[in-house]
Amino acid sequence: RRCVQETVKEGGLFLKEGKLREAIASYDQAISINPNNYETLKCKGLALKKFGFESAASECYDKALDIKPDDYESCIKKAKLLIHSDRLEDAVKFFEKATEIKPGESYSFIAKGNILRKLGKNEEALQCYNKAAEFLSLIHIS
């Protein structure tokens, strides 16, 4: 029986070739071997999103976050899907969670600020931008 890593790698190759069915089958096989592998769920979510199956992709990110609630990448990917579905308030929550997971990561503050600005919450957006600027200036100082 093949291991998860080999099966996920195979899925990635299929994905690069544009073979969605084969990629999903590989990811599903890897998930059947280890259903608690959140990385595999993220890969499957990426494949589903790439081919326009955003609802199914969202479910993959939800499952990944159920397994590893502090996974920054899953939070970001979920937030981006929510933005694309015009669910901005929900996206803000996932960017907020991302800022809690990696408080020194400016991207999530900027993205959250952009959404808050679209929602007309300019003061909150400004706070996010200031926080991001604070981290960016620390990077340039060191």
Short mmCIF file of C-alpha atoms in Angstrom, two decimals:
data_model
loop_
_atom_site.label_atom_id
_atom_site.label_comp_id
_atom_site.label_asym_id
_atom_site.label_seq_id
_atom_site.Cartn_x
_atom_site.Cartn_y
_atom_site.Cartn_z
CA ARG A 1 0.00 0.00 0.00
CA ARG A 2 1.29 3.42 -0.92
CA CYS A 3 2.04 6.07 1.64
CA VAL A 4 0.28 9.42 1.98
CA GLN A 5 3.29 11.42 0.80
CA GLU A 6 3.61 9.47 -2.48
CA THR A 7 -0.11 9.74 -3.17
CA VAL A 8 -0.20 13.49 -2.47
CA LYS A 9 2.84 14.01 -4.71
CA GLU A 10 1.06 12.10 -7.48
CA GLY A 11 -2.01 14.31 -6.96
CA GLY A 12 0.15 17.40 -7.37
CA LEU A 13 1.56 16.09 -10.64
CA PHE A 14 -1.94 15.40 -11.95
CA LEU A 15 -2.99 18.87 -10.88
CA LYS A 16 -0.10 20.47 -12.80
CA GLU A 17 -1.20 18.52 -15.88
CA GLY A 18 -4.77 19.81 -15.46
CA LYS A 19 -6.15 16.35 -14.66
CA LEU A 20 -8.65 17.20 -11.94
CA ARG A 21 -10.33 13.80 -11.61
CA GLU A 22 -7.01 12.04 -11.20
CA ALA A 23 -5.70 14.66 -8.77
CA ILE A 24 -8.82 14.44 -6.60
CA ALA A 25 -8.69 10.62 -6.71
CA SER A 26 -5.08 10.74 -5.49
CA TYR A 27 -5.95 13.17 -2.68
CA ASP A 28 -8.97 11.07 -1.72
CA GLN A 29 -6.76 7.98 -1.57
CA ALA A 30 -4.28 9.83 0.67
CA ILE A 31 -7.17 10.97 2.90
CA SER A 32 -8.43 7.37 3.14
CA ILE A 33 -4.95 6.33 4.33
CA ASN A 34 -4.80 9.17 6.89
CA PRO A 35 -8.03 11.17 7.32
CA ASN A 36 -6.35 13.47 9.86
CA ASN A 37 -3.72 14.81 7.48
CA TYR A 38 -4.71 18.48 7.21
CA GLU A 39 -2.01 19.11 4.56
CA THR A 40 -3.71 16.65 2.19
CA LEU A 41 -7.04 18.35 2.76
CA LYS A 42 -5.46 21.69 1.84
CA CYS A 43 -4.05 20.18 -1.37
CA LYS A 44 -7.46 18.80 -2.28
CA GLY A 45 -9.02 22.19 -1.50
CA LEU A 46 -6.52 23.91 -3.78
CA ALA A 47 -7.31 21.48 -6.61
CA LEU A 48 -11.05 21.94 -6.19
CA LYS A 49 -10.72 25.72 -6.13
CA LYS A 50 -8.50 25.74 -9.19
CA PHE A 51 -11.23 23.99 -11.15
CA GLY A 52 -14.06 26.17 -9.81
CA PHE A 53 -15.49 23.90 -7.12
CA GLU A 54 -15.33 26.55 -4.41
CA SER A 55 -17.95 25.08 -2.08
CA ALA A 56 -16.16 21.72 -1.98
CA ALA A 57 -12.82 23.51 -1.57
CA SER A 58 -14.25 25.46 1.36
CA GLU A 59 -15.29 22.19 3.01
CA CYS A 60 -11.73 20.89 2.67
CA TYR A 61 -10.35 23.99 4.41
CA ASP A 62 -12.99 23.64 7.14
CA LYS A 63 -11.95 20.02 7.73
CA ALA A 64 -8.27 21.03 7.76
CA LEU A 65 -9.07 23.68 10.40
CA ASP A 66 -11.05 21.14 12.43
CA ILE A 67 -7.90 19.00 12.55
CA LYS A 68 -5.46 21.88 13.03
CA PRO A 69 -7.31 25.01 14.19
CA ASP A 70 -4.13 27.11 14.20
CA ASP A 71 -3.22 26.48 10.55
CA TYR A 72 -2.49 29.93 9.14
CA GLU A 73 -2.56 28.85 5.50
CA SER A 74 -6.01 27.24 5.80
CA CYS A 75 -7.37 30.42 7.39
CA ILE A 76 -6.01 32.54 4.54
CA LYS A 77 -7.30 30.19 1.83
CA LYS A 78 -10.73 30.00 3.47
CA ALA A 79 -10.88 33.80 3.76
CA LYS A 80 -10.01 34.21 0.07
CA LEU A 81 -12.78 31.80 -0.90
CA LEU A 82 -15.23 33.77 1.22
CA ILE A 83 -14.18 37.02 -0.46
CA HIS A 84 -14.77 35.44 -3.86
CA SER A 85 -18.25 34.41 -2.67
CA ASP A 86 -18.84 38.00 -1.50
CA ARG A 87 -19.08 36.90 2.14
CA LEU A 88 -16.87 39.70 3.40
CA GLU A 89 -17.95 39.67 7.06
CA ASP A 90 -17.10 35.96 7.27
CA ALA A 91 -13.78 36.54 5.49
CA VAL A 92 -12.86 39.17 8.11
CA LYS A 93 -13.28 36.52 10.83
CA PHE A 94 -10.80 34.18 9.13
CA PHE A 95 -8.28 36.97 8.56
CA GLU A 96 -8.74 37.90 12.23
CA LYS A 97 -8.00 34.31 13.20
CA ALA A 98 -4.92 34.41 10.93
CA THR A 99 -3.67 37.54 12.73
CA GLU A 100 -4.02 35.69 16.03
CA ILE A 101 -2.12 32.65 14.70
CA LYS A 102 0.72 34.74 13.22
CA PRO A 103 0.52 38.19 14.81
CA GLY A 104 3.74 39.30 13.13
CA GLU A 105 2.53 38.51 9.61
CA SER A 106 1.56 41.78 7.91
CA TYR A 107 -0.32 40.17 4.99
CA SER A 108 -3.32 39.12 7.08
CA PHE A 109 -3.59 42.61 8.62
CA ILE A 110 -3.48 44.26 5.19
CA ALA A 111 -6.04 41.84 3.73
CA LYS A 112 -8.33 42.30 6.74
CA GLY A 113 -7.95 46.08 6.41
CA ASN A 114 -8.88 45.95 2.73
CA ILE A 115 -12.09 44.08 3.48
CA LEU A 116 -12.99 46.34 6.38
CA ARG A 117 -12.51 49.32 4.08
CA LYS A 118 -14.87 47.75 1.52
CA LEU A 119 -17.39 47.30 4.33
CA GLY A 120 -17.09 51.00 5.21
CA LYS A 121 -15.33 50.31 8.51
CA ASN A 122 -12.55 52.79 7.85
CA GLU A 123 -11.36 53.23 11.45
CA GLU A 124 -10.96 49.49 11.93
CA ALA A 125 -9.25 49.25 8.53
CA LEU A 126 -6.81 51.98 9.52
CA GLN A 127 -5.94 50.08 12.71
CA CYS A 128 -5.13 47.02 10.60
CA TYR A 129 -2.97 49.03 8.21
CA ASN A 130 -1.13 50.64 11.13
CA LYS A 131 -0.48 47.22 12.65
CA ALA A 132 0.86 45.94 9.32
CA ALA A 133 3.06 49.02 8.94
CA GLU A 134 4.41 48.45 12.43
CA PHE A 135 5.51 44.92 11.51
CA LEU A 136 6.89 45.98 8.15
CA SER A 137 9.00 48.71 9.77
CA LEU A 138 10.37 46.16 12.25
CA ILE A 139 11.46 43.99 9.33
CA HIS A 140 13.29 46.88 7.67
CA ILE A 141 15.02 47.87 10.92
CA SER A 142 16.45 44.39 11.55
#
